[in-house]
Structures are given as C-alpha cells and as structure tokens.
C-alpha cells in the first residue's frame, strides 16, 4: 500500500542531511528567489557561452582600487566599451561596421589602410611621405618651415624657410 502526502501537509525541516554533490536546485525554487538575485563570487564562472539579455545588456568591469571602471555593452545594436566613471564611450562599432574611438589611438607598429584616409583636422607626420613600392621617392619635411621632394633617393627640389625654391640643391647661393 502506498500513499502520497502533499509536502504542504508536512511541517518538517531537513538539517545536516546528506545531499548528492551533483544535485542542483533552481534558484527560482528557493525562498527568497535567487533566480533574480545578484551573483557574487571570488572564483571563476565557467561556461561555453554567457548570455546577458535586456534592452541594453552590459558587462561591467569594476576594479577595487578606485581606477576607472569599464562596461562592455550592446545598446541599440551598437557595440560599446564605455568608461563608466568618465561617462564616455571609448570604442564603438555600429551595425554597419563603422568603428569609432574617442581620444587618441596610439599604435606601436603600423596601420594598413585600404581606401582613403580622411581627416577633419591636421595630419601630423614626423618626417616624410613615401610612395608604396618606390621608397626612394618622398615628400619630406627635413627642417622647420622647409619642404623637399626626393626622387631616386636624392633631393630634387626644396622650398626653404625663406620661401625660396631651390632646384637640384639644398643650399641657396648668395647674390
């Protein structure tokens, strides 16, 4: 003979019982409902994928030494890395693939660009502009207020700081 007893009819508690280490209880089945609570750990969260959903889901990286905190987020289909403390989006990528960086972009090696380079301000270079595949031809800025053109590795013309056009020489003759 077997009888079923509804759990609501029993008034008991389980204390120090053996529970299988692989047992799992859904957070929504525990009171309070941990299914909607903040998860805090000092260890690692391991998963093949971690999905964050919402109208503007974000992952906030908050350090504990009063330095800037950052958030990685998807807002209106735009991927953003946001400086939370400064309130500035430091890096964004739109759904069209357009990337934007606020502040300076410092690159230690080279940048390869396919297409035009457009600037809305000054373009600053250290010394020269060289032609791809013809590295001994260049437009140079060899001294303050001076522009020169080199062909075949030699200076072909120069405009010096006095505004003189020098062809085939870098020294002006005295009159």
C-alpha positions as MATLAB code, in Angstrom:
seq = 'XXXXXXXXXXXXXXXXXXXXXXXXXXXXXXXXXXXXXXXXXXXXXXXXXXXXXXXXXXXXXXXXXXXXXXXXXXXXXXXXXXXXXXXXXXXXXXXXXXXXXXXXXXXXXXXXXXXXXXXXXXXXXXXXXXXXXXXXXXXXXXXXXXXXXXXXXXXXXXXXXXXXXXXXXXXXXXX';
ca = [
       0.000    0.000    0.000;
       1.464    3.348   -0.917;
       0.160    6.738   -0.043;
       1.128   10.173   -1.293;
       1.379   13.009    1.160;
       1.405   16.554   -0.134;
       4.533   18.479    1.006;
       2.285   21.314    2.172;
       0.792   18.948    4.771;
       4.181   18.169    6.307;
       5.814   20.512    8.776;
       9.385   19.351    8.821;
      12.859   20.598    8.085;
      15.911   18.809    6.805;
      19.058   19.508    8.763;
      22.583   18.222    8.115;
      21.314   15.647    5.678;
      23.411   14.030    3.057;
      22.793   15.679   -0.297;
      24.292   14.402   -3.507;
      27.115   16.770   -4.588;
      25.763   16.833   -8.140;
      22.281   17.863   -7.037;
      21.004   21.178   -8.338;
      18.120   23.320   -7.212;
      16.779   26.024   -9.485;
      17.209   29.488   -7.980;
      13.504   30.147   -8.522;
      12.651   27.184   -6.251;
      14.429   28.673   -3.240;
      12.937   31.305   -0.982;
      13.983   34.023   -1.499;
      14.012   33.515   -5.270;
      17.714   33.534   -6.203;
      16.783   33.368   -9.866;
      16.643   37.183   -9.949;
      19.394   37.947   -7.440;
      22.926   39.240   -7.925;
      25.551   36.520   -8.170;
      28.801   37.276   -6.356;
      31.820   35.015   -6.443;
      35.511   35.243   -5.659;
      36.155   32.375   -8.041;
      35.511   31.916  -11.740;
      32.309   31.478  -13.684;
      32.971   28.851  -16.331;
      30.729   28.362  -19.312;
      30.932   27.851  -23.041;
      28.710   30.912  -23.514;
      27.430   33.505  -21.090;
      24.352   35.290  -22.329;
      23.230   38.631  -20.946;
      19.845   39.818  -22.159;
      17.973   43.074  -21.799;
      17.237   46.238  -23.770;
      20.852   47.432  -23.276;
      22.770   44.454  -21.842;
      26.175   45.167  -20.350;
      29.043   43.543  -18.537;
      30.570   45.962  -16.022;
      34.234   45.508  -15.123;
      34.612   47.222  -11.782;
      38.005   47.248  -10.121;
      38.534   47.672   -6.407;
      41.340   50.252   -6.406;
      39.445   53.408   -7.423;
      40.631   53.351  -11.038;
      38.279   53.807  -13.987;
      35.642   51.126  -14.392;
      34.535   49.946  -17.828;
      31.424   48.365  -19.299;
      31.072   46.260  -22.426;
      27.576   46.749  -23.769;
      25.207   46.409  -26.698;
      22.991   49.465  -26.883;
      20.567   49.873  -29.798;
      22.670   47.403  -31.819;
      25.881   49.366  -31.225;
      28.747   47.543  -29.506;
      30.382   49.838  -26.939;
      33.241   49.869  -24.497;
      32.294   52.588  -22.044;
      34.410   54.360  -19.438;
      31.800   54.241  -16.687;
      33.492   56.748  -14.386;
      34.059   59.350  -17.124;
      30.671   58.648  -18.765;
      32.277   58.321  -22.221;
      32.008   55.621  -24.893;
      35.708   54.956  -25.622;
      35.158   52.490  -28.517;
      32.067   51.735  -30.612;
      31.191   49.564  -33.607;
      27.908   50.180  -35.429;
      25.863   47.532  -37.229;
      27.312   48.952  -40.485;
      30.803   48.082  -39.234;
      31.896   51.669  -38.586;
      34.332   51.870  -35.652;
      34.869   54.988  -33.568;
      37.464   55.710  -30.910;
      37.201   58.689  -28.580;
      40.583   60.068  -27.598;
      43.888   59.146  -29.209;
      44.742   55.867  -30.886;
      48.378   55.026  -30.231;
      49.778   52.256  -32.409;
      53.185   50.761  -31.734;
      53.669   49.186  -35.160;
      51.976   50.127  -38.438;
      48.455   50.664  -39.665;
      47.406   49.207  -43.012;
      44.535   51.100  -44.617;
      42.614   50.011  -47.700;
      40.764   53.015  -49.041;
      41.062   56.724  -48.395;
      42.276   58.358  -45.202;
      40.080   61.315  -44.350;
      40.805   63.751  -41.567;
      38.779   66.712  -40.325;
      41.834   68.339  -38.765;
      45.606   68.385  -39.259;
      47.526   65.303  -40.336;
      50.840   65.227  -38.478;
      53.804   63.178  -39.677;
      57.339   63.065  -38.310;
      59.395   63.374  -41.489;
      58.193   62.126  -44.859;
      55.529   60.705  -47.115;
      56.798   57.831  -49.252;
      55.222   56.085  -52.217;
      54.328   52.418  -51.791;
      56.697   50.282  -53.846;
      59.001   53.254  -54.570;
      60.577   54.012  -51.202;
      63.349   56.277  -52.561;
      60.754   58.840  -53.722;
      59.350   61.070  -50.988;
      57.929   64.393  -49.898;
      59.930   65.377  -46.807;
      59.930   67.953  -44.077;
      63.689   67.974  -43.327;
      63.761   71.133  -41.165;
      61.411   73.698  -39.648;
      59.469   75.605  -42.322;
      61.091   73.542  -45.103;
      59.589   71.126  -47.641;
      61.568   68.970  -50.066;
      60.903   66.427  -52.798;
      63.222   63.459  -53.275;
      63.462   61.231  -56.333;
      65.843   58.316  -56.650;
      66.921   58.903  -53.045;
      68.272   62.418  -53.751;
      66.711   65.778  -53.087;
      65.286   67.167  -56.354;
      63.738   70.389  -55.037;
      63.290   72.317  -51.814;
      61.266   75.263  -50.563;
      63.247   76.710  -47.670;
      62.158   78.777  -44.668;
      62.688   81.996  -46.653;
      60.257   80.810  -49.333;
      62.994   80.233  -51.922;
      62.534   77.449  -54.449;
      65.777   75.513  -54.752;
      66.092   73.011  -57.602;
      68.841   70.400  -57.552;
      70.408   71.883  -54.399;
      69.594   72.355  -50.748;
      71.751   75.493  -50.362;
      70.813   78.942  -51.639;
      73.598   80.892  -53.394;
      74.454   84.306  -52.048;
      73.514   87.084  -54.501;
];
